[in-house]
mmCIF file with all atom_site columns, C-alpha atoms in Angstrom:
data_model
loop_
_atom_site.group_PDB
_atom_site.id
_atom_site.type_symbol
_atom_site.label_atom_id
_atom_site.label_alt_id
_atom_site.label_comp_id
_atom_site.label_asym_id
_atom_site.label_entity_id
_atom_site.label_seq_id
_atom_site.pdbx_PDB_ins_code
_atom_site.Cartn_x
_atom_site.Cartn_y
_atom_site.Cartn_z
_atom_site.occupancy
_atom_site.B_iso_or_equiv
_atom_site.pdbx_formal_charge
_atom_site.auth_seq_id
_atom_site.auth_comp_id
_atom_site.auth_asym_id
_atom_site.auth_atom_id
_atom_site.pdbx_PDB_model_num
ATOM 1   C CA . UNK A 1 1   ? 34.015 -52.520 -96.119  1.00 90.00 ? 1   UNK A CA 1
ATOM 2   C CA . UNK A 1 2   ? 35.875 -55.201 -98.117  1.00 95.00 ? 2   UNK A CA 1
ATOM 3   C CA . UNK A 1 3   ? 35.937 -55.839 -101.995 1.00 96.00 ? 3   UNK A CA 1
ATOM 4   C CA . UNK A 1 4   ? 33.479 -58.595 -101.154 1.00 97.00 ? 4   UNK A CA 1
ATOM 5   C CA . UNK A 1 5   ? 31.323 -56.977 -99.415  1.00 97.00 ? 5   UNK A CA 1
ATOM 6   C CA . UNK A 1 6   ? 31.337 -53.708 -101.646 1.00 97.00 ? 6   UNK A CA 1
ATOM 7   C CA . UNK A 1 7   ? 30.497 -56.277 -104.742 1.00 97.00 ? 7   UNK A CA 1
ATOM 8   C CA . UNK A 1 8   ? 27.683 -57.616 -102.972 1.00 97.00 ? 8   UNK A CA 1
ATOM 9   C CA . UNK A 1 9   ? 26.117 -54.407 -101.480 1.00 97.00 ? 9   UNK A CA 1
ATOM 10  C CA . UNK A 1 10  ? 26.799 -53.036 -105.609 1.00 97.00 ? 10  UNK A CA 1
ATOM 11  C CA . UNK A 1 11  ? 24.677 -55.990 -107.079 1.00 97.00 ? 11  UNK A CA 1
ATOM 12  C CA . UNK A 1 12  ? 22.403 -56.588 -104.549 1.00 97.00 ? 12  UNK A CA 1
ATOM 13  C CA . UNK A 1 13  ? 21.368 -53.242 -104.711 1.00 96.00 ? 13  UNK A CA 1
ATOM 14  C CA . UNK A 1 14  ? 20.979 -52.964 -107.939 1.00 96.00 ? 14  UNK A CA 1
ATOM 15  C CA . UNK A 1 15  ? 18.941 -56.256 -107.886 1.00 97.00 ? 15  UNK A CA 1
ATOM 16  C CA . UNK A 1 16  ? 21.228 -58.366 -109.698 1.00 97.00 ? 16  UNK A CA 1
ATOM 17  C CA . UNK A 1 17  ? 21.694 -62.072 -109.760 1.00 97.00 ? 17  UNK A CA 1
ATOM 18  C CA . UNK A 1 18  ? 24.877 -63.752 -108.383 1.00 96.00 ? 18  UNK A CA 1
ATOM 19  C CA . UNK A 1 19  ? 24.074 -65.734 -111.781 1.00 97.00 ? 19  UNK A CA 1
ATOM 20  C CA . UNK A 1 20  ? 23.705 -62.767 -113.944 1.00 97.00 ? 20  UNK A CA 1
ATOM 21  C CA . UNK A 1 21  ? 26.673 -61.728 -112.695 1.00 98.00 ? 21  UNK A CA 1
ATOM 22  C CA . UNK A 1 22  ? 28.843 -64.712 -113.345 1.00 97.00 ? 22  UNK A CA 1
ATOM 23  C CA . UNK A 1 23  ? 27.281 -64.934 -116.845 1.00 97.00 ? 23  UNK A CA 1
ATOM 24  C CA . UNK A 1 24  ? 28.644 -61.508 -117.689 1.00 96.00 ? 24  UNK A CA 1
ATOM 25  C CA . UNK A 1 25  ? 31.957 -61.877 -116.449 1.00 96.00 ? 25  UNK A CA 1
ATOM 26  C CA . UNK A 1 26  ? 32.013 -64.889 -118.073 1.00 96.00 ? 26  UNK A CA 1
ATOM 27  C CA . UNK A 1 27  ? 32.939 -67.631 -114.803 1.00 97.00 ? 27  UNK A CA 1
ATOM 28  C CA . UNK A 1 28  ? 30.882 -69.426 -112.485 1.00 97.00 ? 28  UNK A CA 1
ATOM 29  C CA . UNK A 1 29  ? 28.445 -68.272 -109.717 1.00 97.00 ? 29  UNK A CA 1
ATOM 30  C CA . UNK A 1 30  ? 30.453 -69.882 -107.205 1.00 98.00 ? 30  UNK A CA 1
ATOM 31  C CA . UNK A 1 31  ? 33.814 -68.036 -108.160 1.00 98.00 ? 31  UNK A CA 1
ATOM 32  C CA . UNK A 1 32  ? 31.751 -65.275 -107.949 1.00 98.00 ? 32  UNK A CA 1
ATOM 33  C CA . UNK A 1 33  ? 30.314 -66.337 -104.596 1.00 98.00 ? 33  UNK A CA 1
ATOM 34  C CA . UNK A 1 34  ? 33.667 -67.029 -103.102 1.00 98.00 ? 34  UNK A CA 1
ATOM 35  C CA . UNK A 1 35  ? 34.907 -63.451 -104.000 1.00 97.00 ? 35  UNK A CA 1
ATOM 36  C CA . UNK A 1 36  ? 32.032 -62.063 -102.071 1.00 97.00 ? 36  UNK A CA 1
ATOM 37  C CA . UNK A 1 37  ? 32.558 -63.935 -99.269  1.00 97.00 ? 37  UNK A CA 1
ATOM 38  C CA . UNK A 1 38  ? 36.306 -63.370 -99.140  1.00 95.00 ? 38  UNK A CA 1
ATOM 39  C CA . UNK A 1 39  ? 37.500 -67.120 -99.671  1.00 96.00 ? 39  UNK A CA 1
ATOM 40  C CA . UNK A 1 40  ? 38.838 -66.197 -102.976 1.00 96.00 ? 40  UNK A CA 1
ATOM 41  C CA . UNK A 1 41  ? 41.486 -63.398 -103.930 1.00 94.00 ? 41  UNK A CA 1
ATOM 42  C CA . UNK A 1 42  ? 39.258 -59.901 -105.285 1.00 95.00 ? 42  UNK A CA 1
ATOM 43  C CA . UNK A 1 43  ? 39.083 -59.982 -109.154 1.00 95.00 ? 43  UNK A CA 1
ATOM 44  C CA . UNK A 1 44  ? 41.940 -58.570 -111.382 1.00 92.00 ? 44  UNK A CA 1
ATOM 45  C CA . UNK A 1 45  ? 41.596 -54.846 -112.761 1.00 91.00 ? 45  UNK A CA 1
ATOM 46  C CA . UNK A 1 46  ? 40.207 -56.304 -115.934 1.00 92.00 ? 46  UNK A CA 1
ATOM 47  C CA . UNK A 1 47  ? 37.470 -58.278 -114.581 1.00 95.00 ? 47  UNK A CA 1
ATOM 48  C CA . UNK A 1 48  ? 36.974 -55.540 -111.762 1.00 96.00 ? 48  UNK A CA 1
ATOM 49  C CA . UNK A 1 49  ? 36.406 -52.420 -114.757 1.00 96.00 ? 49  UNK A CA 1
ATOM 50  C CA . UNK A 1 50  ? 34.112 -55.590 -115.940 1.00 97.00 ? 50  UNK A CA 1
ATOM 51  C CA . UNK A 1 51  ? 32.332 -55.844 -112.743 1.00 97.00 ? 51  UNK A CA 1
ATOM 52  C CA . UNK A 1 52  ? 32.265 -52.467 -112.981 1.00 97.00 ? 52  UNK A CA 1
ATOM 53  C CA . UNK A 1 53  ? 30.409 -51.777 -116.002 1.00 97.00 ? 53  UNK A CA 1
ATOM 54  C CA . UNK A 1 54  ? 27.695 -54.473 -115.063 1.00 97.00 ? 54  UNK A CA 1
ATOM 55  C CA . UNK A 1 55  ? 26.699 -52.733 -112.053 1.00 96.00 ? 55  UNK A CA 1
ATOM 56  C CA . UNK A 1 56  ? 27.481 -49.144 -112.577 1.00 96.00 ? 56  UNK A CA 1
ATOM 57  C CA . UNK A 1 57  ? 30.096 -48.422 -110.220 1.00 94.00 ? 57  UNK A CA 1
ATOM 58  C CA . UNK A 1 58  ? 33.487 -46.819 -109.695 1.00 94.00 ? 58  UNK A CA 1
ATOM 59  C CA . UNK A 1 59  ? 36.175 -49.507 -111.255 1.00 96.00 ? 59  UNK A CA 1
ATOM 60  C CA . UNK A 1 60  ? 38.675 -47.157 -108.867 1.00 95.00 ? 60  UNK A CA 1
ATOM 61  C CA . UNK A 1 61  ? 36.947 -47.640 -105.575 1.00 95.00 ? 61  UNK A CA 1
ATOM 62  C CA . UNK A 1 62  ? 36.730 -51.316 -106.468 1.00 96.00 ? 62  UNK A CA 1
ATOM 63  C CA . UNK A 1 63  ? 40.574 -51.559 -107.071 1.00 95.00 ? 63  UNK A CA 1
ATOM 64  C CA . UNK A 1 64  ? 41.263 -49.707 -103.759 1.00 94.00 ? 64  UNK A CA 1
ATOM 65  C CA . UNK A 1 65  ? 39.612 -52.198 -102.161 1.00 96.00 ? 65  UNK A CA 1
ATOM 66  C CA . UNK A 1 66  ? 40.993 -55.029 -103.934 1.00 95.00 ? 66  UNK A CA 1
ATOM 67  C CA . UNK A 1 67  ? 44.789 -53.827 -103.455 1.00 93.00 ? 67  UNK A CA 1
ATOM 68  C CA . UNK A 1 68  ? 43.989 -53.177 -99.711  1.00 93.00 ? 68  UNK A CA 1
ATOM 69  C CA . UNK A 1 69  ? 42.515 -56.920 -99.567  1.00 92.00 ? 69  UNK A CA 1
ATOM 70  C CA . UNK A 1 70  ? 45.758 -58.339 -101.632 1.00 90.00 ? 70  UNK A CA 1
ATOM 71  C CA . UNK A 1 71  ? 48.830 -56.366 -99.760  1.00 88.00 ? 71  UNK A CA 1
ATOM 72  C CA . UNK A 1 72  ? 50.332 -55.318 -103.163 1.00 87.00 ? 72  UNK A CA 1
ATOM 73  C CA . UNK A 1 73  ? 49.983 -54.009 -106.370 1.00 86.00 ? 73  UNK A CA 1
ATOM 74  C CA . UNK A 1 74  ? 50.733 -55.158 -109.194 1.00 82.00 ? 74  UNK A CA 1
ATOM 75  C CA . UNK A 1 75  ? 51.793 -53.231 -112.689 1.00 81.00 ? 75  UNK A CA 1
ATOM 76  C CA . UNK A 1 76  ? 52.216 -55.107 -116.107 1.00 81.00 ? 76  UNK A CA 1
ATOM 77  C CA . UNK A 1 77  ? 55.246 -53.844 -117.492 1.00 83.00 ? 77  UNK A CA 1
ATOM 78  C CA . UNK A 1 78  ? 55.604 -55.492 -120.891 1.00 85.00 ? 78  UNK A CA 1
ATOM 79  C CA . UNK A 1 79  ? 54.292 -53.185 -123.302 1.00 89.00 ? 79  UNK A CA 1
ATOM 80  C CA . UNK A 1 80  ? 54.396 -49.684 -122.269 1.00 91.00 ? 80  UNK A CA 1
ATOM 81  C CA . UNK A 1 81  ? 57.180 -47.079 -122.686 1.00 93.00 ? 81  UNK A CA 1
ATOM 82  C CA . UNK A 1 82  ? 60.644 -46.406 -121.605 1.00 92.00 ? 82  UNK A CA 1
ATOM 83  C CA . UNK A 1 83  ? 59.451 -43.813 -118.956 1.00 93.00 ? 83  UNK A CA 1
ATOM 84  C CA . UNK A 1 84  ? 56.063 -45.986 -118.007 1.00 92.00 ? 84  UNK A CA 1
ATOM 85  C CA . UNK A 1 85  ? 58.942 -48.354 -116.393 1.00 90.00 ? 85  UNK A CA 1
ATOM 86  C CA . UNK A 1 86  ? 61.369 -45.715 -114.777 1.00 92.00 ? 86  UNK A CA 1
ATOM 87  C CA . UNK A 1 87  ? 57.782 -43.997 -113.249 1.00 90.00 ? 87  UNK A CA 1
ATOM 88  C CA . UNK A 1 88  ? 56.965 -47.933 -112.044 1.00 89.00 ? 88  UNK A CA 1
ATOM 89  C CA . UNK A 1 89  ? 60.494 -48.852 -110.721 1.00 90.00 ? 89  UNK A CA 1
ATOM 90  C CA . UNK A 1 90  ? 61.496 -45.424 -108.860 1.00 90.00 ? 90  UNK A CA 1
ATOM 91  C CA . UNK A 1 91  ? 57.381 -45.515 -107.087 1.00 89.00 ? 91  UNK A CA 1
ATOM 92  C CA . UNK A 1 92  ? 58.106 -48.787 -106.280 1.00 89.00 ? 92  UNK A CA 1
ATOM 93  C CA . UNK A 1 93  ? 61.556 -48.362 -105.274 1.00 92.00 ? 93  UNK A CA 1
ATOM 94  C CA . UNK A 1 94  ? 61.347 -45.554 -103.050 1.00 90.00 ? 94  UNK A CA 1
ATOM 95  C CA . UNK A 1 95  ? 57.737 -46.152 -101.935 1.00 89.00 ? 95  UNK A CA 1
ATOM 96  C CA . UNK A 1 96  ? 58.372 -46.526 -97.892  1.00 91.00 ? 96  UNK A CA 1
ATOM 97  C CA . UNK A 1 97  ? 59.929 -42.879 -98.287  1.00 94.00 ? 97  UNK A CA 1
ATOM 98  C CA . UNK A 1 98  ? 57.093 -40.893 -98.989  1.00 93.00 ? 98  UNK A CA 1
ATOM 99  C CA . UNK A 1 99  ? 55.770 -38.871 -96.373  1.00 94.00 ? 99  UNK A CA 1
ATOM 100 C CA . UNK A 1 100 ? 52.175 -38.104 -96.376  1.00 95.00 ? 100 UNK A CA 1
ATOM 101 C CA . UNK A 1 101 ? 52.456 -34.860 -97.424  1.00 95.00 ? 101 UNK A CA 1
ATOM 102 C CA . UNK A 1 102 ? 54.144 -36.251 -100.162 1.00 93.00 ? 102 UNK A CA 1
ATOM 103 C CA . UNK A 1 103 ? 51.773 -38.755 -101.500 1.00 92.00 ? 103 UNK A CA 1
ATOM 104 C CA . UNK A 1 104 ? 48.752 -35.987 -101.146 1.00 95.00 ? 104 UNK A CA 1
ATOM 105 C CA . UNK A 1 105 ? 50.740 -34.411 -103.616 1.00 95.00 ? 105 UNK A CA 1
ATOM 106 C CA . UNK A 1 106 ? 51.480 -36.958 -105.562 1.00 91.00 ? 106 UNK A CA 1
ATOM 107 C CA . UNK A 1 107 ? 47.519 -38.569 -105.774 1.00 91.00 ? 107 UNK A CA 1
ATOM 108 C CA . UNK A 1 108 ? 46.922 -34.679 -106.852 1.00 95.00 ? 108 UNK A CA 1
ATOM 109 C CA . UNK A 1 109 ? 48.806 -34.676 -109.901 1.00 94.00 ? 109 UNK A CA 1
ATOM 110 C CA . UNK A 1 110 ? 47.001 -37.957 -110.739 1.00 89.00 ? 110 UNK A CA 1
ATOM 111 C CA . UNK A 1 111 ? 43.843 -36.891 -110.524 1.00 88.00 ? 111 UNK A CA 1
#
């Protein structure tokens, strides 16, 4: 399943409107419509905690999806701490090294 797909399968089955949808998030059925259907890039992580909250689902499984769909990640570093951006650049720098054992261990501490 795709971000698309898991947005429509979330509001469909929770029988809402691609317009009631739009008019929460604040944009236009058919932006909305194109991220379904794949033809647009999956929402950011503010409209996806949006999205979210509209159709009572998990914001993280959402952003899984939508990192998988875009290739990358992407973390806003201007206003958080000294250590926040060490954390960010050594992940990021040494992210092809981690075995899986590794990152199991890693996505445990984050939980």
């Amino acid at each position: 399943m795709n971000f698309g797909e898991a947005v429509r399968g979330a509001r469909t089955e929770r029988g809402i409107s691609l317009t009631n949808l739009a008019k929460g998030l604040g944009v236009t059925k058919v932006y909305v419509s194109d991220v379904e259907r794949g033809r647009r890039a999956p929402f950011n992580l503010i409209r996806i905690r949006q999205v979210s909250e509209i159709l009572g689902c998990d914001p993280f499984h959402l952003y899984v999806l939508a990192v998988r769909s875009r290739g990358h990640v992407t973390l806003p570093t201007s206003d958080i701490s000294e250590e926040q951006s060490r954390f960010a650049a050594e992940l990021s720098y040494r992210w092809g090294d981690f075995s899986n054992d590794e990152l199991s261990r890693l996505i445990g501490v984050l939980e």
